[in-house]
Coordinates of C-alpha atoms and ligand atoms in Angstrom, one line a residue:
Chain A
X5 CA 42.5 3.1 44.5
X6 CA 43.6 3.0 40.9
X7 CA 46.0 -0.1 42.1
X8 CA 42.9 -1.9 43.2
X9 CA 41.0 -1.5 39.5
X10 CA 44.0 -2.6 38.2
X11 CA 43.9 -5.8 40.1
X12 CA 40.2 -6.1 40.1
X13 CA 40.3 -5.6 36.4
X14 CA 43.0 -8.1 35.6
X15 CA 41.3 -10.8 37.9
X16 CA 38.1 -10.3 35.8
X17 CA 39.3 -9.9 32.6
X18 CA 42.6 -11.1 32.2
X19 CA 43.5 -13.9 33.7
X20 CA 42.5 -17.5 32.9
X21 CA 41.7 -15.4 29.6
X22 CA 38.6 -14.5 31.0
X23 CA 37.6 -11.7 28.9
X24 CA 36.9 -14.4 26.4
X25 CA 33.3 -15.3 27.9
X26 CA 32.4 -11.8 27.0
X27 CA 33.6 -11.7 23.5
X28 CA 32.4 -15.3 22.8
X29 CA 29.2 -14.2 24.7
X30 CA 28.5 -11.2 22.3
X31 CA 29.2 -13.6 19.3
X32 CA 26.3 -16.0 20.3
X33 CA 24.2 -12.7 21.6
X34 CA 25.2 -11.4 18.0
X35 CA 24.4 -14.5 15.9
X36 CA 20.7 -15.5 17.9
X37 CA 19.3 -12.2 17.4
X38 CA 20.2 -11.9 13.9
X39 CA 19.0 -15.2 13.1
X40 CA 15.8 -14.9 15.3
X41 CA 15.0 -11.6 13.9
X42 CA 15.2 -13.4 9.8
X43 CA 12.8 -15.7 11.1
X44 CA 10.8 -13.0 12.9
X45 CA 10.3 -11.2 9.5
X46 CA 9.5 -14.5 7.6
X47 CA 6.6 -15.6 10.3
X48 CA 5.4 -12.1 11.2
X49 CA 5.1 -10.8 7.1
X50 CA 3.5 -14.3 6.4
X51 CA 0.9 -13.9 9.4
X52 CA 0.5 -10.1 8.4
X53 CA -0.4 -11.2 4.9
X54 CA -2.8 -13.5 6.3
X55 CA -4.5 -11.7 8.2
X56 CA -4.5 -9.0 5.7
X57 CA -6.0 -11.3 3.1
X58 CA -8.6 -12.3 5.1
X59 CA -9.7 -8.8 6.5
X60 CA -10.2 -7.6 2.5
X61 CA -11.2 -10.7 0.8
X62 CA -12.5 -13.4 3.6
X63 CA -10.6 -16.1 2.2
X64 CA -7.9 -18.0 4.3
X65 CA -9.9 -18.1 7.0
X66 CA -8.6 -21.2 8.6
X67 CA -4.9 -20.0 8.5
X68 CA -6.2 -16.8 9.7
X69 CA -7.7 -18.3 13.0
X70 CA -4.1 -20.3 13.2
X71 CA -2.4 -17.0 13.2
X72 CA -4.3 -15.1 16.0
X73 CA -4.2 -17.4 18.3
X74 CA -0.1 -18.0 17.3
X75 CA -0.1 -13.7 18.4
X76 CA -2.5 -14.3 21.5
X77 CA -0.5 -17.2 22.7
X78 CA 2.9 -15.4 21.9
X79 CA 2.3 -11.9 23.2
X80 CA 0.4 -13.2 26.3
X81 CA 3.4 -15.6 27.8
X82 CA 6.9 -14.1 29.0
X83 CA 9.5 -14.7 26.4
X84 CA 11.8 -17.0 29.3
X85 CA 9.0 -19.4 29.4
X86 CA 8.5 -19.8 25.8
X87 CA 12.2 -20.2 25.7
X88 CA 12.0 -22.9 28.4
X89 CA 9.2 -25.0 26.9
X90 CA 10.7 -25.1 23.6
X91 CA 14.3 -26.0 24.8
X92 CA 12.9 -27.9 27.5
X93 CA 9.6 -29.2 26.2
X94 CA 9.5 -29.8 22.5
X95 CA 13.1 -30.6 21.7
X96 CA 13.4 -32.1 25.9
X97 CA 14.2 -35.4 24.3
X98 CA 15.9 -34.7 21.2
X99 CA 20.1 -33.2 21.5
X100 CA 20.0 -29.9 19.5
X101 CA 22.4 -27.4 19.5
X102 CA 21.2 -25.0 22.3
X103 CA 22.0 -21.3 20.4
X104 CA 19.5 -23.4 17.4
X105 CA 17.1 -22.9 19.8
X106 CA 16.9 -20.3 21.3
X107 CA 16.7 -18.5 17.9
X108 CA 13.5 -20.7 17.3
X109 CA 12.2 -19.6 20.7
X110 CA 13.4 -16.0 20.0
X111 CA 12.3 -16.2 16.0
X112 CA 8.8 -17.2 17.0
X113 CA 8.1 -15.1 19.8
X114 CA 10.0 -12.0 17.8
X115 CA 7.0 -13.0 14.6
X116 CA 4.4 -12.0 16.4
X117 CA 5.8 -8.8 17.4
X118 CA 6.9 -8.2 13.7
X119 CA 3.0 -9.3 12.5
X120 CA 1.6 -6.3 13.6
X121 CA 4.8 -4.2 12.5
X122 CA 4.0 -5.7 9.1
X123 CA 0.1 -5.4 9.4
X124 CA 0.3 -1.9 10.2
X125 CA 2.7 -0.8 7.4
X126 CA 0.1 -2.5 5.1
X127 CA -2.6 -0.3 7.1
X128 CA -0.9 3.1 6.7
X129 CA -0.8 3.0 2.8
X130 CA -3.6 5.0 1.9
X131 CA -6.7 3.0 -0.3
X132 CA -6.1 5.2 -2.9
X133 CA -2.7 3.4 -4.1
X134 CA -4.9 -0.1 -3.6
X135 CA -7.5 1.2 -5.9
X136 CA -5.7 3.1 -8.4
X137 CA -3.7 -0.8 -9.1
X138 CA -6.6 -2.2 -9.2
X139 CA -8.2 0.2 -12.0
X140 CA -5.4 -0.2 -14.1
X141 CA -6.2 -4.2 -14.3
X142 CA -3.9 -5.4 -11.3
X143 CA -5.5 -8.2 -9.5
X144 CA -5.6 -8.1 -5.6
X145 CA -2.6 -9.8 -5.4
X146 CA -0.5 -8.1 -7.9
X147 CA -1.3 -5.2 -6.7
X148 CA -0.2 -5.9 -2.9
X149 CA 3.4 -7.3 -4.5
X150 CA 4.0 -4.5 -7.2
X151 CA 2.1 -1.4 -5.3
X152 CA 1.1 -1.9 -1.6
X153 CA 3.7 -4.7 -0.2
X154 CA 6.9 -2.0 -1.2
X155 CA 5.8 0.9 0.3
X156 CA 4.6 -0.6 3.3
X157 CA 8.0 -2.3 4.0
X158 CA 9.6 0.9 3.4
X159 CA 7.4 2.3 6.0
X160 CA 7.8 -0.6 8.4
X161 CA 12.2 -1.0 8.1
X162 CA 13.1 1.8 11.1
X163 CA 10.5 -0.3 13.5
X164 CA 11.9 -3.8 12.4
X165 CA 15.1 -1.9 12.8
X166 CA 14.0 -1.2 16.6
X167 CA 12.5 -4.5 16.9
X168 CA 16.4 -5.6 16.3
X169 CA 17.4 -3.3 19.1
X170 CA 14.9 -4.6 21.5
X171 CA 15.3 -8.7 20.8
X172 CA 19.1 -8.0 21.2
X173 CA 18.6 -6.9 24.7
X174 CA 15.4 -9.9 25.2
X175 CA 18.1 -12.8 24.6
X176 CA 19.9 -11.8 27.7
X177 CA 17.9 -14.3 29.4
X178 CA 19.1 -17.5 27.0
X179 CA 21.1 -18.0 30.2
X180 CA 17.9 -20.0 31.6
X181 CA 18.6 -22.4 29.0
X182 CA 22.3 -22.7 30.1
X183 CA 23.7 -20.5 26.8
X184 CA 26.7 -19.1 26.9
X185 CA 25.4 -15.5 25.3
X186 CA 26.6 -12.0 26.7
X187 CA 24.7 -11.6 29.9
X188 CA 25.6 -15.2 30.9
X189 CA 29.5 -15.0 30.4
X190 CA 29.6 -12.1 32.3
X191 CA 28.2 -14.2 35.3
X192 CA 30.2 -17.0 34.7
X193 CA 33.3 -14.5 35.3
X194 CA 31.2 -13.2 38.1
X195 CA 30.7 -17.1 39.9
X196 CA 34.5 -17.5 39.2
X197 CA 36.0 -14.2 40.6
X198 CA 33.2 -13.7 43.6
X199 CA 33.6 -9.6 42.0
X200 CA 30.0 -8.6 40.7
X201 CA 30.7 -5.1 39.7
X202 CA 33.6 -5.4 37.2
X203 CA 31.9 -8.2 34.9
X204 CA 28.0 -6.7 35.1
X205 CA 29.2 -3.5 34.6
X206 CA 31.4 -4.6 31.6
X207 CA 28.3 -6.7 30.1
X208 CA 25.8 -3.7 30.5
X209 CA 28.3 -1.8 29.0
X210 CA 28.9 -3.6 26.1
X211 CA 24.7 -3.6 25.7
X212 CA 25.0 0.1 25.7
X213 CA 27.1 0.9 23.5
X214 CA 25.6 -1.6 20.6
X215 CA 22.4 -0.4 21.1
X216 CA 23.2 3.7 21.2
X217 CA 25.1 2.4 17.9
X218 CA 22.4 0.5 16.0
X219 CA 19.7 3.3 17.3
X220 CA 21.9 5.6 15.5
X221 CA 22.2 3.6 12.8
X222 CA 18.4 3.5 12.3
X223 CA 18.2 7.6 12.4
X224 CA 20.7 7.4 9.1
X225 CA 18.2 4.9 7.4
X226 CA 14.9 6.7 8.2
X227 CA 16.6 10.2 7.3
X228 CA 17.8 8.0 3.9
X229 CA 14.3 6.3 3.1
X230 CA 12.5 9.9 3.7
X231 CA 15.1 11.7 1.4
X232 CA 14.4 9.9 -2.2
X233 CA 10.7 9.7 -3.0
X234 CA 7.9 11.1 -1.0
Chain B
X7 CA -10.6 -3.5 -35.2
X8 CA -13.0 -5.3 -37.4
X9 CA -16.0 -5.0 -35.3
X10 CA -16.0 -1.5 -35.6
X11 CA -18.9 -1.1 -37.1
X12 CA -20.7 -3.7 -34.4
X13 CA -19.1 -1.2 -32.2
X14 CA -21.0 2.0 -33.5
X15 CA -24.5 0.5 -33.7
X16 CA -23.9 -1.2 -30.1
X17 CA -22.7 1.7 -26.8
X18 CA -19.9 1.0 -25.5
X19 CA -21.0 0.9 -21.4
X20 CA -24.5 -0.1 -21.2
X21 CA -25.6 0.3 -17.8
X22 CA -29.0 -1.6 -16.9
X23 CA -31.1 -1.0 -13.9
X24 CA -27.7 -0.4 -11.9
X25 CA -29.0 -0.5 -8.2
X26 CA -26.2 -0.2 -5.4
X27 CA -27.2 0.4 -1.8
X28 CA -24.4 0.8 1.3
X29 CA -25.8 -0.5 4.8
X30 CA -29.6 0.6 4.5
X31 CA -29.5 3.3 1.8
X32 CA -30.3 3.6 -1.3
X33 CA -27.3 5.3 -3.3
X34 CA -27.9 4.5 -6.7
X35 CA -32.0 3.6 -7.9
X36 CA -31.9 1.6 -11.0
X37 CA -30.2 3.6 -13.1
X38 CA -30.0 3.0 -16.6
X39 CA -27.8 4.6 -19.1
X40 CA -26.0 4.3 -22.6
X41 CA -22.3 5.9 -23.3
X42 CA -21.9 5.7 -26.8
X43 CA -17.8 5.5 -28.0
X44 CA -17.1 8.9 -28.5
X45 CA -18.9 10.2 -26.3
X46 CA -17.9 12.6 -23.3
X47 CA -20.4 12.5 -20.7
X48 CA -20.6 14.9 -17.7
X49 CA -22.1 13.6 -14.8
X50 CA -23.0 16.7 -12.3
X51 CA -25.3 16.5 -9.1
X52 CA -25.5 17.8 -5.4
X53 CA -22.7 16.1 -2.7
X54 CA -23.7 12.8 -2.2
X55 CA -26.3 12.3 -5.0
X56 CA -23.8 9.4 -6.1
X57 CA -21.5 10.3 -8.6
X58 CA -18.9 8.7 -7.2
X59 CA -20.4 5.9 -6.1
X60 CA -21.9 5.7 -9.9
X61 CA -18.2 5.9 -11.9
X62 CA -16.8 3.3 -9.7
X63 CA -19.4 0.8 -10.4
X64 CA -18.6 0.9 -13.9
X65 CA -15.0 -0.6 -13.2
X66 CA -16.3 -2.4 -9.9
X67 CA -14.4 -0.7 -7.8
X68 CA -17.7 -0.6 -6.0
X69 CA -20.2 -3.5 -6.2
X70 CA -23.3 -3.1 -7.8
X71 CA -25.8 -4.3 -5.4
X72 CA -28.0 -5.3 -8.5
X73 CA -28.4 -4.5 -12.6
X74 CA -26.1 -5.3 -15.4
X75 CA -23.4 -3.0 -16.6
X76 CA -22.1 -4.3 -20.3
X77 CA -18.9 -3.3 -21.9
X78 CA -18.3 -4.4 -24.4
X79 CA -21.3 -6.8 -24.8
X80 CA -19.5 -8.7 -21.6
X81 CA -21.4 -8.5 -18.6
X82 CA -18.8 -6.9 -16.2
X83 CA -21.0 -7.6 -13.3
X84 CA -21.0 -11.6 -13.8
X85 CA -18.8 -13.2 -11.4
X86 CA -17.3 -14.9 -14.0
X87 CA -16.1 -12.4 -16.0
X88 CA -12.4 -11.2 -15.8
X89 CA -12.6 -8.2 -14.0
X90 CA -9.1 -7.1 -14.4
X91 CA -8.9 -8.0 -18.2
X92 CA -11.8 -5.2 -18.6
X93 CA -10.3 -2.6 -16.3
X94 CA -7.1 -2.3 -18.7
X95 CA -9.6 -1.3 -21.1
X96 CA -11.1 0.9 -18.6
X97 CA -9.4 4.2 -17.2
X98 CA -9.9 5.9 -14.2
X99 CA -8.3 8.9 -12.5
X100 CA -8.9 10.1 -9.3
X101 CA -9.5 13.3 -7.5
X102 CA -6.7 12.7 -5.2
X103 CA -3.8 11.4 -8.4
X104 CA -2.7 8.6 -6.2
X105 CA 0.1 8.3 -8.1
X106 CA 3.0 5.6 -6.8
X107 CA 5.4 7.4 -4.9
X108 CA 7.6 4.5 -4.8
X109 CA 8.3 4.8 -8.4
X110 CA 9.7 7.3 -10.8
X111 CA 6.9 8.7 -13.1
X112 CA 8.6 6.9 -16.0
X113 CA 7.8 3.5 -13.4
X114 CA 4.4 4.7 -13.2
X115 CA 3.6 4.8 -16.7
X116 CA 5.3 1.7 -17.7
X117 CA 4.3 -0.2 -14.6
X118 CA 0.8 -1.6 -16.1
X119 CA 1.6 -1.8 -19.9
X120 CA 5.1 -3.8 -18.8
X121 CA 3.8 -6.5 -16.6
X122 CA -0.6 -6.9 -17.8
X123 CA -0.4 -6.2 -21.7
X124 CA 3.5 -7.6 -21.9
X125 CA 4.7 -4.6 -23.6
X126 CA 8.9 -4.5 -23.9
X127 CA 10.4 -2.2 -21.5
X128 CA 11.5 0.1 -24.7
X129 CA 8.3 -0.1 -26.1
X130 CA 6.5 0.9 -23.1
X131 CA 8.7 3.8 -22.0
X132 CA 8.8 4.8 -26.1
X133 CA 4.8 5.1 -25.5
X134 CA 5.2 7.1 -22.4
X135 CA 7.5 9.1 -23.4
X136 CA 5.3 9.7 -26.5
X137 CA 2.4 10.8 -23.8
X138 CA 4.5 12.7 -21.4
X139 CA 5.5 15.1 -24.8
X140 CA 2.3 15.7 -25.4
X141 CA 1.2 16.9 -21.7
X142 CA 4.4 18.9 -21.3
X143 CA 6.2 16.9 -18.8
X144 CA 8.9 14.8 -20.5
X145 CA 11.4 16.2 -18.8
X146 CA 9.7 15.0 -15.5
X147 CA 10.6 11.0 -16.3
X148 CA 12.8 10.5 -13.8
X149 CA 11.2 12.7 -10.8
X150 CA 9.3 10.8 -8.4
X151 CA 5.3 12.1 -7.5
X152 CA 6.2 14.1 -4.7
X153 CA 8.3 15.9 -6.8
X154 CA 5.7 17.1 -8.7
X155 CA 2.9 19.9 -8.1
X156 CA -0.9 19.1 -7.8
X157 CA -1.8 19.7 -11.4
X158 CA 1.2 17.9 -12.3
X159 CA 0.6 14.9 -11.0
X160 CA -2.9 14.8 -12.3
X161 CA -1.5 15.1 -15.5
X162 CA 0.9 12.2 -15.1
X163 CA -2.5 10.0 -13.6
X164 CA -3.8 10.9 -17.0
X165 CA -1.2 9.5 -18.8
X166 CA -0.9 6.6 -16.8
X167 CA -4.6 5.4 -17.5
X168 CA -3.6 6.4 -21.2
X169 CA -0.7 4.3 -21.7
X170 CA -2.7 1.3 -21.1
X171 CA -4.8 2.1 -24.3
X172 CA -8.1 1.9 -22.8
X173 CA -11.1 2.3 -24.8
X174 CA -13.0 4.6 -22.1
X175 CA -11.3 7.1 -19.4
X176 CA -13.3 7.7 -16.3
X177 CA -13.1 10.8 -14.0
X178 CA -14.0 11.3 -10.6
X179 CA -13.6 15.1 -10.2
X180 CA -10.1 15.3 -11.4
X181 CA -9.5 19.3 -10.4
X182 CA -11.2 19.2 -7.4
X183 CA -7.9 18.6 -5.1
X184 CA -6.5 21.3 -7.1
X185 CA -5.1 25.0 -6.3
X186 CA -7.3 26.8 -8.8
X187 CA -4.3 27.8 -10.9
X188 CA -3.7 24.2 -11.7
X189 CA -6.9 23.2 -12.9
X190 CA -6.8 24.8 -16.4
X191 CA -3.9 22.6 -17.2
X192 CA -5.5 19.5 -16.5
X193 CA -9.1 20.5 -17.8
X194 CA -6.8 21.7 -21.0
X195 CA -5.4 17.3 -20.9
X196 CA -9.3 16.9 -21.1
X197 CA -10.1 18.9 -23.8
X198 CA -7.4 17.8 -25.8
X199 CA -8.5 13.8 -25.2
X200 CA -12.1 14.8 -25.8
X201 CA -10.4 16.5 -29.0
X202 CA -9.6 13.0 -30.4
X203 CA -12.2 11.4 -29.8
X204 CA -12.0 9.2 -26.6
X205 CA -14.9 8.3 -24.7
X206 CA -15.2 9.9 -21.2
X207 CA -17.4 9.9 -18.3
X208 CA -16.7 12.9 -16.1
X209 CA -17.7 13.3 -12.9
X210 CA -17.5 17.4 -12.1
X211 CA -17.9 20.2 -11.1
X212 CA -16.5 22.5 -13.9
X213 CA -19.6 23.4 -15.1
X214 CA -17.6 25.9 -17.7
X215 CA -15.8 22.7 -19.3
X216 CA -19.0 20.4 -19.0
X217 CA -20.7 22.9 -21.2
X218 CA -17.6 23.2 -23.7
X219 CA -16.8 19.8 -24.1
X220 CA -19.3 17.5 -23.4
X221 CA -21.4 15.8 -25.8
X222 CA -23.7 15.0 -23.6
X223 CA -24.8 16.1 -19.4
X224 CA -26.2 13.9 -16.9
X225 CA -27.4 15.7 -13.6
X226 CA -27.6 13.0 -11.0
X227 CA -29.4 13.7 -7.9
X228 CA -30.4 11.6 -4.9
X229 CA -29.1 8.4 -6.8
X230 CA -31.3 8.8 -10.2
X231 CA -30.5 10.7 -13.0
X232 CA -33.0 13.0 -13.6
X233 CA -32.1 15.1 -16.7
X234 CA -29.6 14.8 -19.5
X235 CA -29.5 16.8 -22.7
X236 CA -27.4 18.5 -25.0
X237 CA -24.7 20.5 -22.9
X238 CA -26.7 24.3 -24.2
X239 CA -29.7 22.5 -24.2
X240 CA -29.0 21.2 -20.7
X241 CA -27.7 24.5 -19.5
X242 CA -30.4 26.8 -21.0
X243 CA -33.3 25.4 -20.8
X244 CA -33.2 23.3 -17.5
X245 CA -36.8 21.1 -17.1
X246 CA -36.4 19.2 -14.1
X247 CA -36.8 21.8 -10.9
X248 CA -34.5 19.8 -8.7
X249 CA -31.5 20.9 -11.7
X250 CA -33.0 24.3 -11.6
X251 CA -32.3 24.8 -8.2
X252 CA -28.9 23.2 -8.6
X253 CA -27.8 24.8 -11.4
X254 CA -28.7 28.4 -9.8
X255 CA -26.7 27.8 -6.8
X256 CA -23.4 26.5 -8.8
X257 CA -23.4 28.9 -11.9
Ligands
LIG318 N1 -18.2 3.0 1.3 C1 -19.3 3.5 1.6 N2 -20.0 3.0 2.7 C2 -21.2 3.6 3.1 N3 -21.8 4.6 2.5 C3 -21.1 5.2 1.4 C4 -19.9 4.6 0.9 N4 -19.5 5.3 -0.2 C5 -20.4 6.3 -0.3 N5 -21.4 6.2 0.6 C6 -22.6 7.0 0.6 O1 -23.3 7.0 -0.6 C7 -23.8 8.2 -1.0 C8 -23.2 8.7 -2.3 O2 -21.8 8.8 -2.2 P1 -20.9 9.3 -3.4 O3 -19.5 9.3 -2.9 O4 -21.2 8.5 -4.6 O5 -21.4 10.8 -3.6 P2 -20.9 11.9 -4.6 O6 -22.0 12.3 -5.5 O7 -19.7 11.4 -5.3 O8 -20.6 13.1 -3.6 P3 -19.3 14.1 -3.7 O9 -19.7 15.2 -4.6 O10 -19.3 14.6 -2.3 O11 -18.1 13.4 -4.1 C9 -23.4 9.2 0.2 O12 -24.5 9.3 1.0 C10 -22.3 8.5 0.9 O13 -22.4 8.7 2.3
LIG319 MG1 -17.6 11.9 -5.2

């Protein structure tokens, strides 16, 4: 029995240096979902300030009709096939690095998500704060920087946080656009060594423990963020 | 200040035919009123006669629907006057504080003076510091809000409105979110204001300090006002029946 793991784990892991697809796979994993989730927060606080602005003042309305259908389009497609029409579509005919971009698919789809993270920070600060800034002379948009925009991101970093968590287990299927990421080296090992159950189980794993990690991770910051202040 | 004595023949707020209606009603019926600097107007009335709705037109934090409202001889309802440059002059604190809990009290007494009226960081906290002496809290600074009790923090929304120099402070009942044990420390911030001579338009329902420090009371019922006198005057000798009424059911 133990003789048998022994072999089965050498064949998957060891040799040919195999257990480098899952350590190389965890760096690409690693390095789109960071990237993708910078971008995320750049698209999704720009369409939630959009939005935002246009509910309470009516102005941007153009970039505001731009922006909801950017969110219907985005949250009513699965994430593989926006992956596969911008790798396959947009940039079909142009060489680009493949990990560049599938952190523009991921970036762009993880935005929209992130847009109503953002929105409904802005939402939960109660119009009180809004008015008091304004009656001391802010304008509408100093207040939203100096009084609104700080406390809402406060609000908002355990769910961006989780929104981490969840796009780091979403880019397990990058493999559809032939990257090498996690979930793919583990079945390249798998198509090489015809065993399923060593590399899977190692790759699933590997998810597991980074995302019990980060979810602990996210506990210290809330408990953090809710000890100063309020 | 070399228009002062401009200042003392012309009132500070002139409010002209101020009409504001939410939806289909009616809130506030071409009102008209003169606050005088120096003054310290009460406004009292029934729930819902307006109050509210009446103190926040005068910094536009609602819109008047029609009517002028001139501070200092600007038309504040114009479109294109500076809204904001006339709020600094303009203070308002709320029944509910809504103080910045993301900032120290220092922060949010320094906030406005340090980034609208360019003020120097040491100038501003020097100021604040100055104010927070004189409401008993200096050794509050560095606390955030939440640190703070009820009548506390109402104290510090005081001093936040103050630090910005305005020429008029605006209350929208400032006790009423209070535990009755904190109110006379705020009311006492009043009184002392009222002692030197800032003009203030109270909305409340302390009848005890309307009638002590007032200069004048307003009774505002179902968007009109329909009396104001003298505070004894007013208190004594009641002449509309509408404030009659009132009056017998609150004192
Ligand atoms: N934003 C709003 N939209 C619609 N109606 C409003 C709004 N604000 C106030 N009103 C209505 O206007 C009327 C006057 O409200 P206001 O808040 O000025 O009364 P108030 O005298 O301050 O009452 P209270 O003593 O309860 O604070 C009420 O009938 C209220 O329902
Ligand atoms: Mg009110």
């Amino acid at each position: 029995m133990w003789k048998s793991f022994e072999d089965a784990f050498y064949l998957n892991f060891i040799e040919d240096d195999r257990w480098k697809y899952l350590t190389n796979g965890l760096g690409v994993t690693l390095k789109i979902t960071f990237f993708a989730v910078l971008i995320g927060i750049l698209l999704g606080f720009t369409v939630a300030i959009v939005r935002n602005t246009y509910q309470n003042t009516g102005k941007l309305k153009v970039a505001n009709a731009i922006c909801s259908l950017y969110l219907t389009i985005i949250r009513g497609t699965p994430v593989v096939v926006q992956l596969m029409i911008v790798y396959f579509v947009i940039f079909g005919s142009v060489r680009i690095d493949k990990s560049i971009t599938a952190i523009l698919a991921f970036g762009i789809n993880s935005g929209a998500y992130q847009a109503e993270i953002f929105r409904s920070g802005i939402q939960s600060i109660p119009r009180g704060q809004f008015e008091a800034g304004r009656s001391l002379g802010f304008s509408y948009h100093q207040t939203m920087l100096k009084i609104i925009m700080p406390q809402a991101i406060k609000n908002v970093i355990p769910t961006l946080c989780n929104e981490f968590i969840t796009l780091l287990k979403e880019t397990s299927v990058a493999g559809y656009i032939a990257l090498e990421d996690l979930t793919k080296g583990g079945d390249i090992i798998r198509s090489r060594t015809y065993s399923a159950f060593m590399p899977l189980i190692a790759v699933a794993l590997i998810y597991l423990v980074m995302v019990v990690i980060l979810e602990k991770v996210v506990r210290l910051i809330e408990r953090r963020l809710k000890q100063n202040e309020r | 200040m070399n228009d002062k004595t401009m200042n003392e023949k012309m009132p500070l707020i002139q409010v002209k035919n101020l009409y504001k209606k939410f939806d289909q009603k009616d809130v506030l019926k071409n009102i008209s009123v003169d606050i005088n600097e120096g003054d310290v107007v009460c406004v009292i009335g029934p729930s819902g006669s307006g109050k509210s709705t009446f103190l926040r037109c005068l910094n536009r934090l609602e819109e008047p629907t029609g009517g002028h409202i001139l501070f200092d001889g600007a038309d504040i309802c114009d479109p294109k006057t500076d809204i904001d440059l006339h709020r600094q002059k303009m203070g308002m604190v709320f029944q509910q504080f809504n103080l910045f809990p993301h900032m120290t009290i220092l922060k949010n007494l320094t906030v406005a003076p340090m980034s609208l009226q360019k003020k120097s960081q040491e100038e501003a906290e020097g100021y604040a510091m100055q104010l927070l002496e004189r409401v008993g809290l200096q050794n509050r600074a560095a606390d955030y809000p939440s640190q703070l009790s009820g009548g506390q923090q109402q104290r510090i929304a005081i001093v936040r409105a103050l630090c910005m120099k305005p020429e008029v402070m605006l209350f929208d009942e400032p006790t009423s979110a209070l535990d009755p044990e904190m109110v006379g420390e705020v009311l006492n911030v009043m009184r002392d204001l009222a002692a030197q001579k800032m003009t203030m338009v109270v909305v409340t329902h302390e009848m005890g300090f309307a009638r002590e420090v007032a200069s004048r009371v307003m009774f505002l019922d179902d968007g009109d006002f329909l009396e104001e006198n003298a505070p004894q005057e007013f208190f004594e000798n009641p002449q509309n029946e509408r404030l009659r009424s009132f009056l017998s059911k609150v004192l």
